[in-house]
Coordinates of C-alpha atoms in Angstrom, one line a residue:
Chain A
M538 CA 15.0 49.3 -12.9
P539 CA 17.2 47.6 -10.4
K540 CA 16.9 49.2 -7.1
I541 CA 18.3 48.4 -2.9
Q542 CA 16.2 48.8 0.0
V543 CA 18.1 49.6 3.2
I544 CA 17.4 48.5 6.8
K545 CA 18.3 50.9 9.0
E546 CA 18.5 49.0 11.8
R547 CA 20.9 46.8 10.8
C548 CA 23.0 50.2 9.3
K549 CA 26.1 51.2 11.5
S550 CA 27.2 54.0 9.1
C551 CA 30.6 53.0 8.2
G552 CA 30.7 53.9 5.1
Y553 CA 31.9 51.0 2.8
C554 CA 28.5 50.9 0.6
V555 CA 29.1 54.7 -0.3
K556 CA 33.0 54.0 -0.8
V557 CA 32.3 50.9 -3.7
C558 CA 28.9 52.1 -4.9
P559 CA 30.5 52.9 -9.0
K560 CA 26.8 55.3 -9.6
K561 CA 27.4 56.8 -6.3
V562 CA 23.9 55.7 -5.3
I563 CA 24.3 55.6 -1.8
A564 CA 25.1 58.6 0.6
V565 CA 25.0 58.7 4.5
G566 CA 21.7 60.1 5.4
K567 CA 21.5 62.8 8.2
D568 CA 18.1 60.8 10.0
V569 CA 19.1 58.3 13.5
N570 CA 18.3 54.9 13.9
S571 CA 17.7 53.9 17.4
K572 CA 21.4 53.0 17.9
G573 CA 22.0 56.8 17.0
Y574 CA 23.6 55.6 14.1
E575 CA 23.0 58.2 10.4
Y576 CA 22.0 54.9 7.7
V577 CA 22.8 55.2 4.5
Q578 CA 19.9 55.9 1.8
P579 CA 19.9 55.7 -1.6
V580 CA 20.3 59.2 -3.3
N581 CA 19.3 58.6 -6.5
D582 CA 18.0 55.8 -9.3
D583 CA 21.0 55.2 -11.6
C584 CA 21.5 51.5 -9.8
I585 CA 22.8 48.9 -11.9
G586 CA 22.3 46.0 -9.8
C587 CA 25.9 45.1 -8.8
M588 CA 25.4 44.1 -5.2
A589 CA 28.8 45.5 -4.7
C590 CA 27.1 47.5 -1.7
G591 CA 25.3 44.2 -0.5
R592 CA 28.7 42.0 -0.6
I593 CA 30.9 45.0 1.6
C594 CA 27.9 45.7 3.6
P595 CA 28.7 43.6 7.0
D596 CA 25.6 43.8 8.9
G597 CA 23.8 42.7 5.9
A598 CA 22.0 46.2 5.9
I599 CA 20.9 46.5 2.1
E600 CA 18.6 44.3 0.1
V601 CA 19.4 44.3 -3.9
Y602 CA 16.1 43.8 -6.4
K603 CA 16.6 43.3 -9.9
Chain B
M1159 CA 10.5 42.5 -8.9
E1160 CA 13.2 39.7 -7.5
K1161 CA 15.4 40.0 -4.5
I1162 CA 18.7 39.3 -5.6
Y1163 CA 21.1 39.9 -2.7
S1164 CA 19.6 39.9 0.9
R1165 CA 21.4 38.7 4.3
T1166 CA 22.3 34.6 4.6
K1167 CA 19.2 33.2 6.7
T1168 CA 21.6 31.3 9.0
I1169 CA 22.4 35.1 10.8
Q1170 CA 19.1 35.3 13.2
E1171 CA 16.6 37.4 11.1
D1172 CA 16.1 40.1 14.2
K1173 CA 19.9 40.7 14.6
V1174 CA 22.4 43.0 14.7
S1175 CA 25.4 41.5 16.0
G1176 CA 27.1 44.1 18.6
F1177 CA 30.3 44.6 16.3
C1178 CA 32.5 47.8 16.0
P1179 CA 31.2 49.5 12.4
G1180 CA 32.9 48.3 9.5
C1181 CA 34.0 45.4 11.5
F1182 CA 35.3 42.4 9.5
H1183 CA 33.6 40.0 11.9
S1184 CA 30.8 41.0 10.5
T1185 CA 31.4 40.7 6.8
I1186 CA 33.5 36.9 7.4
I1187 CA 30.6 35.5 9.2
K1188 CA 27.9 36.4 6.4
L1189 CA 30.4 34.8 4.1
I1190 CA 30.2 31.4 6.0
G1191 CA 26.3 31.9 6.2
E1192 CA 26.2 32.1 2.5
V1193 CA 28.7 29.1 1.6
L1194 CA 26.6 26.9 4.0
E1195 CA 23.8 27.7 2.9
E1196 CA 25.0 27.3 -0.8
L1197 CA 26.9 24.0 0.2
N1198 CA 23.1 23.2 1.8
V1199 CA 24.8 21.8 5.2
V1200 CA 23.1 24.3 7.5
D1201 CA 21.5 21.3 9.6
K1202 CA 24.4 19.4 10.2
T1203 CA 26.5 22.0 11.3
A1204 CA 28.8 22.9 14.2
C1205 CA 30.8 25.9 14.8
V1206 CA 33.4 26.2 17.6
L1207 CA 34.2 30.4 18.2
G1208 CA 37.3 30.6 19.7
I1209 CA 38.1 33.8 22.7
G1210 CA 37.6 37.4 22.3
C1211 CA 35.2 39.4 20.0
C1212 CA 35.5 36.1 17.7
G1213 CA 32.7 34.7 20.4
L1214 CA 30.0 37.5 20.4
H1215 CA 28.9 35.8 17.2
M1216 CA 26.9 32.8 19.2
D1217 CA 24.2 35.4 19.7
Y1218 CA 23.2 35.7 16.5
I1219 CA 24.4 32.4 14.4
A1220 CA 21.4 30.2 13.8
Y1221 CA 23.1 27.2 13.5
D1222 CA 24.9 24.8 16.4
N1223 CA 27.4 26.0 18.0
T1224 CA 30.0 26.0 21.3
T1225 CA 32.8 28.0 22.5
A1226 CA 36.3 26.8 23.3
P1227 CA 38.7 27.4 26.5
H1228 CA 41.0 29.8 25.4
G1229 CA 42.9 28.7 22.3
R1230 CA 41.4 25.4 22.7
A1231 CA 39.1 25.3 19.6
T1232 CA 41.0 22.9 17.3
A1233 CA 41.2 20.8 20.6
V1234 CA 37.5 21.0 20.6
A1235 CA 36.5 20.7 17.1
T1236 CA 39.1 17.2 16.6
G1237 CA 37.4 16.2 19.3
M1238 CA 33.5 17.0 17.8
K1239 CA 34.4 15.9 14.0
R1240 CA 36.2 12.2 15.6
A1241 CA 33.0 12.0 17.0
N1242 CA 30.4 13.0 14.1
P1243 CA 32.1 11.8 10.8
E1244 CA 29.4 13.3 9.3
T1245 CA 28.8 16.6 10.6
L1246 CA 30.8 19.8 9.6
V1247 CA 32.8 21.5 11.7
F1248 CA 34.9 24.6 11.6
T1249 CA 36.5 26.7 14.5
Y1250 CA 36.1 30.8 14.0
Q1251 CA 39.5 32.1 16.0
G1252 CA 41.2 35.6 16.1
D1253 CA 45.0 35.5 16.3
G1254 CA 44.9 36.2 19.8
D1255 CA 43.4 32.5 20.0
F1256 CA 44.9 30.6 17.0
A1257 CA 48.5 32.3 17.3
A1258 CA 48.8 33.5 20.4
I1259 CA 47.8 30.6 23.8
G1260 CA 46.2 28.2 21.2
L1261 CA 49.5 28.4 19.5
G1262 CA 50.0 24.5 20.9
E1263 CA 46.4 23.1 19.7
S1264 CA 46.6 25.1 16.5
I1265 CA 49.7 23.6 14.8
S1266 CA 49.4 19.9 16.8
A1267 CA 45.9 19.8 14.8
A1268 CA 47.0 20.7 11.9
N1269 CA 50.6 18.6 11.8
R1270 CA 47.6 15.6 12.5
G1271 CA 45.9 16.8 9.5
E1272 CA 42.9 16.9 11.4
N1273 CA 39.6 16.7 9.0
I1274 CA 38.2 20.3 10.1
T1275 CA 38.3 23.8 8.1
V1276 CA 39.2 26.7 10.8
I1277 CA 38.7 30.2 9.6
F1278 CA 41.3 32.1 11.2
V1279 CA 40.8 36.0 11.4
N1280 CA 43.9 38.1 11.9
N1281 CA 43.7 41.8 12.4
G1282 CA 47.1 42.2 14.2
I1283 CA 46.1 43.1 17.5
Y1284 CA 43.8 42.0 20.8
G1285 CA 40.4 43.4 20.3
M1286 CA 37.8 42.7 23.0
T1287 CA 40.6 43.0 25.9
G1288 CA 42.1 46.2 24.6
G1289 CA 44.3 46.8 21.9
Q1290 CA 47.2 44.7 23.5
M1291 CA 49.8 43.7 21.1
A1292 CA 49.3 39.9 19.6
P1293 CA 52.0 38.2 18.1
T1294 CA 51.2 39.3 14.4
T1295 CA 50.8 43.3 15.1
L1296 CA 53.0 44.7 12.6
M1297 CA 56.2 46.1 13.8
G1298 CA 55.8 50.0 14.9
M1299 CA 52.2 49.7 15.6
K1300 CA 51.3 51.1 18.3
A1301 CA 49.5 48.8 20.5
S1302 CA 48.3 49.1 24.2
T1303 CA 50.8 46.7 25.8
A1304 CA 53.5 48.1 23.1
P1305 CA 53.0 52.0 23.1
K1306 CA 55.9 53.1 21.4
G1307 CA 55.1 50.7 18.4
R1308 CA 56.3 47.1 18.3
I1309 CA 60.1 47.1 18.3
A1310 CA 62.0 43.6 17.2
K1311 CA 64.2 43.7 20.0
E1312 CA 61.3 43.6 22.8
H1313 CA 58.9 42.1 21.2
G1314 CA 60.3 39.9 18.0
Y1315 CA 58.3 39.9 14.1
P1316 CA 55.4 39.0 13.2
M1317 CA 54.4 35.8 12.9
H1318 CA 53.0 34.4 9.6
M1319 CA 50.9 31.7 10.5
C1320 CA 50.2 30.2 6.8
E1321 CA 53.7 29.8 6.7
I1322 CA 54.1 28.2 9.8
L1323 CA 51.4 26.0 8.7
N1324 CA 53.3 25.4 5.7
Q1325 CA 56.2 23.7 7.0
L1326 CA 54.2 20.6 8.0
T1327 CA 53.5 17.6 6.0
A1328 CA 49.8 16.8 7.0
P1329 CA 47.4 20.1 6.2
A1330 CA 45.9 20.4 2.7
Y1331 CA 45.0 23.9 2.2
L1332 CA 46.0 26.7 3.2
E1333 CA 45.1 30.4 2.3
R1334 CA 45.2 33.8 2.9
T1335 CA 42.7 36.5 1.9
S1336 CA 41.1 39.9 3.2
C1337 CA 37.9 41.8 2.8
N1338 CA 38.8 45.1 1.9
T1339 CA 37.5 45.4 -1.3
V1340 CA 34.4 43.7 -3.1
A1341 CA 36.8 41.6 -5.0
N1342 CA 38.7 40.5 -1.8
V1343 CA 34.9 39.3 -0.3
I1344 CA 34.4 37.4 -2.8
K1345 CA 37.9 36.0 -3.1
T1346 CA 37.3 35.1 0.7
K1347 CA 34.1 33.2 -0.3
K1348 CA 35.3 31.1 -2.9
A1349 CA 38.1 30.4 -0.2
I1350 CA 36.0 29.7 2.8
K1351 CA 33.7 27.5 0.5
K1352 CA 37.0 25.6 -0.7
A1353 CA 38.3 25.1 2.5
F1354 CA 34.7 23.3 3.6
Q1355 CA 34.3 21.7 0.1
N1356 CA 37.9 20.3 1.3
Q1357 CA 36.3 18.7 4.7
L1358 CA 33.2 17.2 3.0
D1359 CA 35.8 15.2 0.4
G1360 CA 37.6 14.4 3.5
K1361 CA 40.5 16.0 2.1
G1362 CA 42.1 17.1 6.1
F1363 CA 43.0 20.3 7.4
S1364 CA 42.2 23.4 5.5
M1365 CA 42.9 26.8 6.6
V1366 CA 41.5 30.0 5.7
E1367 CA 43.9 33.2 7.2
I1368 CA 41.5 36.3 6.7
V1369 CA 43.2 39.6 7.1
S1370 CA 41.3 41.9 9.3
N1371 CA 40.5 45.1 10.7
C1372 CA 40.0 46.7 14.1
P1373 CA 38.5 50.4 13.9
T1374 CA 38.5 50.7 16.8
N1375 CA 41.4 49.9 18.9
W1376 CA 43.8 50.9 15.5
G1377 CA 42.4 54.0 16.1
V1378 CA 41.1 55.0 12.8
D1379 CA 37.4 54.9 11.7
P1380 CA 36.2 52.4 9.3
L1381 CA 37.2 53.9 5.9
A1382 CA 40.9 54.5 6.8
S1383 CA 41.4 51.1 8.7
L1384 CA 40.4 49.7 4.5
D1385 CA 43.5 51.8 3.3
F1386 CA 45.9 50.7 6.1
I1387 CA 44.9 47.1 5.3
E1388 CA 46.0 47.7 1.6
E1389 CA 49.2 50.1 2.7
K1390 CA 50.8 48.2 5.9
M1391 CA 48.7 45.0 6.5
L1392 CA 48.7 43.4 2.9
V1393 CA 52.1 44.2 2.5
E1394 CA 53.6 42.1 5.3
Y1395 CA 50.6 39.6 5.2
P1396 CA 50.5 38.7 1.3
L1397 CA 47.1 37.3 0.0
G1398 CA 46.7 34.4 -2.1
V1399 CA 47.1 30.5 -2.1
I1400 CA 49.7 29.2 -0.2
R1401 CA 49.1 25.8 -0.3
D1402 CA 46.4 23.6 -2.1
K1403 CA 46.5 19.8 -2.6

């Protein structure tokens, strides 16, 4: 089953991945990284491995596994 | 389980860019890195960075790069390419660098048909220096040097670099893309790949103009900047291939 892994230190909480995910897998979480950004986290197991989040993420914070 | 997407190795593994959240500079340098890896030319690539936010990449990328005097990136790239024809030379410039202070060098390099590639990032404003008006600023758009918005009588009209270079005979490839949607990100990557391939094939001057954003100096959040691009920027700067020969 496809899944994503967020490298939290790279995330700047811009929200692009949240916007483009067709299955609403990602959401901005409440935890913060060392820079103070509320990094995104996967919230369910509906990932289809389309890589949209990884492609639009400016900082390459999302890795996609299939 | 197999990893099907991760950040390109051409960005130093332990680094996080200092760009503002949502800035397309990070997206574009990621796409360039992916293309260099796919073409297998990372070791023979030289990047000439312009002045401005675009110059910040020097701390993050893992291939050879230099920074040119303000606006002169295409002139520096010309020298590098002529001295080392085997090297893939590309410039990475913003609108203040390419279309304002470097206009003479930019047009001259295109007119000579130098076998280099230009990645031109057009966000319609001066980012690093604090949101001053650029030649590409939209009509009515506010900037720190145009507090009431751009007025034709005082500031002239937005400059379309792809169309200007299209008046010349020499350029081989001119395309305008954006990174505001996933589809456009994929199209941008294809355009960059084609521009680099043109250089490897010796076809001459190629430029990819990427309509970009500046959430900080536009005064909007990153998601709103995507809407601004769709509703305003792309109306003034329509996407597509302007020349391909």
